[in-house]
mmCIF file of C-alpha atoms in Angstrom:
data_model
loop_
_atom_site.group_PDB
_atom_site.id
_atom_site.type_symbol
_atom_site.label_atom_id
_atom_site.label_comp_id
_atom_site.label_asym_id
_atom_site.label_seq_id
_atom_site.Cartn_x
_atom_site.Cartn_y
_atom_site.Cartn_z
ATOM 1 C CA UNK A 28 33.495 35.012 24.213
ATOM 2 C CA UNK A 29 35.137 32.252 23.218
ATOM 3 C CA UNK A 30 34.907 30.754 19.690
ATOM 4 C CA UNK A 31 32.202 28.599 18.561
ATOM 5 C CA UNK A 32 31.660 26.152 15.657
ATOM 6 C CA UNK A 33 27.769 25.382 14.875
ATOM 7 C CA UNK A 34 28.511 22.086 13.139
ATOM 8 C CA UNK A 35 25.954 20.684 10.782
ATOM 9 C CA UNK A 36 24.036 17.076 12.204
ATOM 10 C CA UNK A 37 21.186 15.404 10.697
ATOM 11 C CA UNK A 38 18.138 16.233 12.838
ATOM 12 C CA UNK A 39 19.701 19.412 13.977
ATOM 13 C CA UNK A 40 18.310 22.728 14.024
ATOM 14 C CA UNK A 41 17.233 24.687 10.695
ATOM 15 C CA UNK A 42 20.212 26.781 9.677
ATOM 16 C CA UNK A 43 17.966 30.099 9.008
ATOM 17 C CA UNK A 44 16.188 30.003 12.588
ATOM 18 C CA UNK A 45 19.402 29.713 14.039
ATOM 19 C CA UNK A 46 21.036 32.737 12.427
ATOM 20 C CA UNK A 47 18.446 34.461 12.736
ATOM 21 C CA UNK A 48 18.236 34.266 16.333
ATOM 22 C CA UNK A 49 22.133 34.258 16.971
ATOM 23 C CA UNK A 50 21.490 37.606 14.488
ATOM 24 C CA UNK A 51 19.255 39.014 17.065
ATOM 25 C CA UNK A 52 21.408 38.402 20.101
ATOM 26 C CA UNK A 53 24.275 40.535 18.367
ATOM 27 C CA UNK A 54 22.099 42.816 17.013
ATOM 28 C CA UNK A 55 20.913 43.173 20.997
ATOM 29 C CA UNK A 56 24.091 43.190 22.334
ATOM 30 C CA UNK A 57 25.528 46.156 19.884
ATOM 31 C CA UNK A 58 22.154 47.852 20.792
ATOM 32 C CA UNK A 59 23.361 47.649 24.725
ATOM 33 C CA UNK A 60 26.806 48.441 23.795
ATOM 34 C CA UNK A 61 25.650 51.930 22.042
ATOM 35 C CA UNK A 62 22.603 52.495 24.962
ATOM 36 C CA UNK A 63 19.888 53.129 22.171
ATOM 37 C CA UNK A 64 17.606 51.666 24.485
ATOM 38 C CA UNK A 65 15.790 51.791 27.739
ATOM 39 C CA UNK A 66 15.614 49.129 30.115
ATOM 40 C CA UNK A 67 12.425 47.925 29.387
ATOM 41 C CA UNK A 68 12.712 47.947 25.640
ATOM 42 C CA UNK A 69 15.719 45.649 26.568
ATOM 43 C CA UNK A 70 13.996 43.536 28.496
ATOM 44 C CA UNK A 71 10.737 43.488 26.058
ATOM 45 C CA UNK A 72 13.749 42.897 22.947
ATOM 46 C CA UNK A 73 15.039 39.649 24.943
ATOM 47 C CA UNK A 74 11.957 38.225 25.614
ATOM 48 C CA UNK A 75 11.160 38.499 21.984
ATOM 49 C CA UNK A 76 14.706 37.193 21.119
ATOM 50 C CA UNK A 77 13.836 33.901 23.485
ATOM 51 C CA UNK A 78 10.478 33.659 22.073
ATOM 52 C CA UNK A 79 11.941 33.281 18.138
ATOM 53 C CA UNK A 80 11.405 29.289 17.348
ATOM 54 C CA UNK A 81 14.430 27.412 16.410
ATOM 55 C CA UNK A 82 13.053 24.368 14.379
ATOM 56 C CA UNK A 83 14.629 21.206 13.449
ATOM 57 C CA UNK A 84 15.418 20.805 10.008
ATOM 58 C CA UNK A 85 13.074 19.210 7.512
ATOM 59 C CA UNK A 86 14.096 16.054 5.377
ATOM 60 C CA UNK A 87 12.035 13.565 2.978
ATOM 61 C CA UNK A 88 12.371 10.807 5.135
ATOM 62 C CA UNK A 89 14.384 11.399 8.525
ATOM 63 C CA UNK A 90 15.654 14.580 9.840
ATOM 64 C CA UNK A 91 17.119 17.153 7.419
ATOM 65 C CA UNK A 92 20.630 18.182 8.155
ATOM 66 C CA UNK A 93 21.241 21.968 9.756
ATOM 67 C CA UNK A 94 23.445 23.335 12.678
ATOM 68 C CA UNK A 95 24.126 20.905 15.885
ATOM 69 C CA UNK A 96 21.526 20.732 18.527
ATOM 70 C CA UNK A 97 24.622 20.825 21.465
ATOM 71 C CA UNK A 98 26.498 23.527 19.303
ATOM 72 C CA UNK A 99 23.356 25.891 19.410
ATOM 73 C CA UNK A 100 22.226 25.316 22.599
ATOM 74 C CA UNK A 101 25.766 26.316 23.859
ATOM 75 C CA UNK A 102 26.344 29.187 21.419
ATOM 76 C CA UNK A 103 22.548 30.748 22.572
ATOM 77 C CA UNK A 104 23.231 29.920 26.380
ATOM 78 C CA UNK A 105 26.561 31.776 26.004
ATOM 79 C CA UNK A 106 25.132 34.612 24.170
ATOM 80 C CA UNK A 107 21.941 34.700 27.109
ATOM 81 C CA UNK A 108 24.926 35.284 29.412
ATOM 82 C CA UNK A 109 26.623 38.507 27.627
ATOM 83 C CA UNK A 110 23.308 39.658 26.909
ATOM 84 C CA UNK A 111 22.207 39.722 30.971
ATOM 85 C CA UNK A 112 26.416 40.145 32.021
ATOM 86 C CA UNK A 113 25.799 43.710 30.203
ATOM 87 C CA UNK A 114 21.755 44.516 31.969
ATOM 88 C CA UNK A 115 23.606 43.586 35.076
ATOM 89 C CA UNK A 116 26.346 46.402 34.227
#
């Protein structure tokens, strides 16, 4: 996979929802890697994983600053992809 920076934006996403959910993709994909799990415990893990809310960070006035909007989006979509590239295997 090929390197990603999550740059900070105001407006982006909150920084903890988005680790948190990035967290859960890896912790998914090591969980794959190691077959701890059935195929339907897979499946019910991603659906949880996609279900996680990724919120947009919270300022006084206008948007709080936290991780690029574009950055995430791209970093989760490429994550999706290893996650199913591996089911698929």
């Amino acid at each position: 996979m090929e390197d990603f920076e999550l740059k900070t934006e105001k407006g982006g996403y909150e920084k903890n929802d988005v680790l948190a959910k990035i967290d859960a993709y890896n912790a998914l994909i090591t969980v794959i890697d190691d077959m701890k799990l059935s195929d339907a415990a897979v499946n019910a893990e991603l659906e949880r994983i996609r279900s996680m809310p990724v919120r947009k960070a919270k300022g006084l006035i206008f948007g709080g600053s936290g991780f690029s909007v574009k950055d995430t989006e791209d970093y989760i979509v490429e994550l999706e992809k290893q996650v199913l590239q591996k089911i698929m295997l």
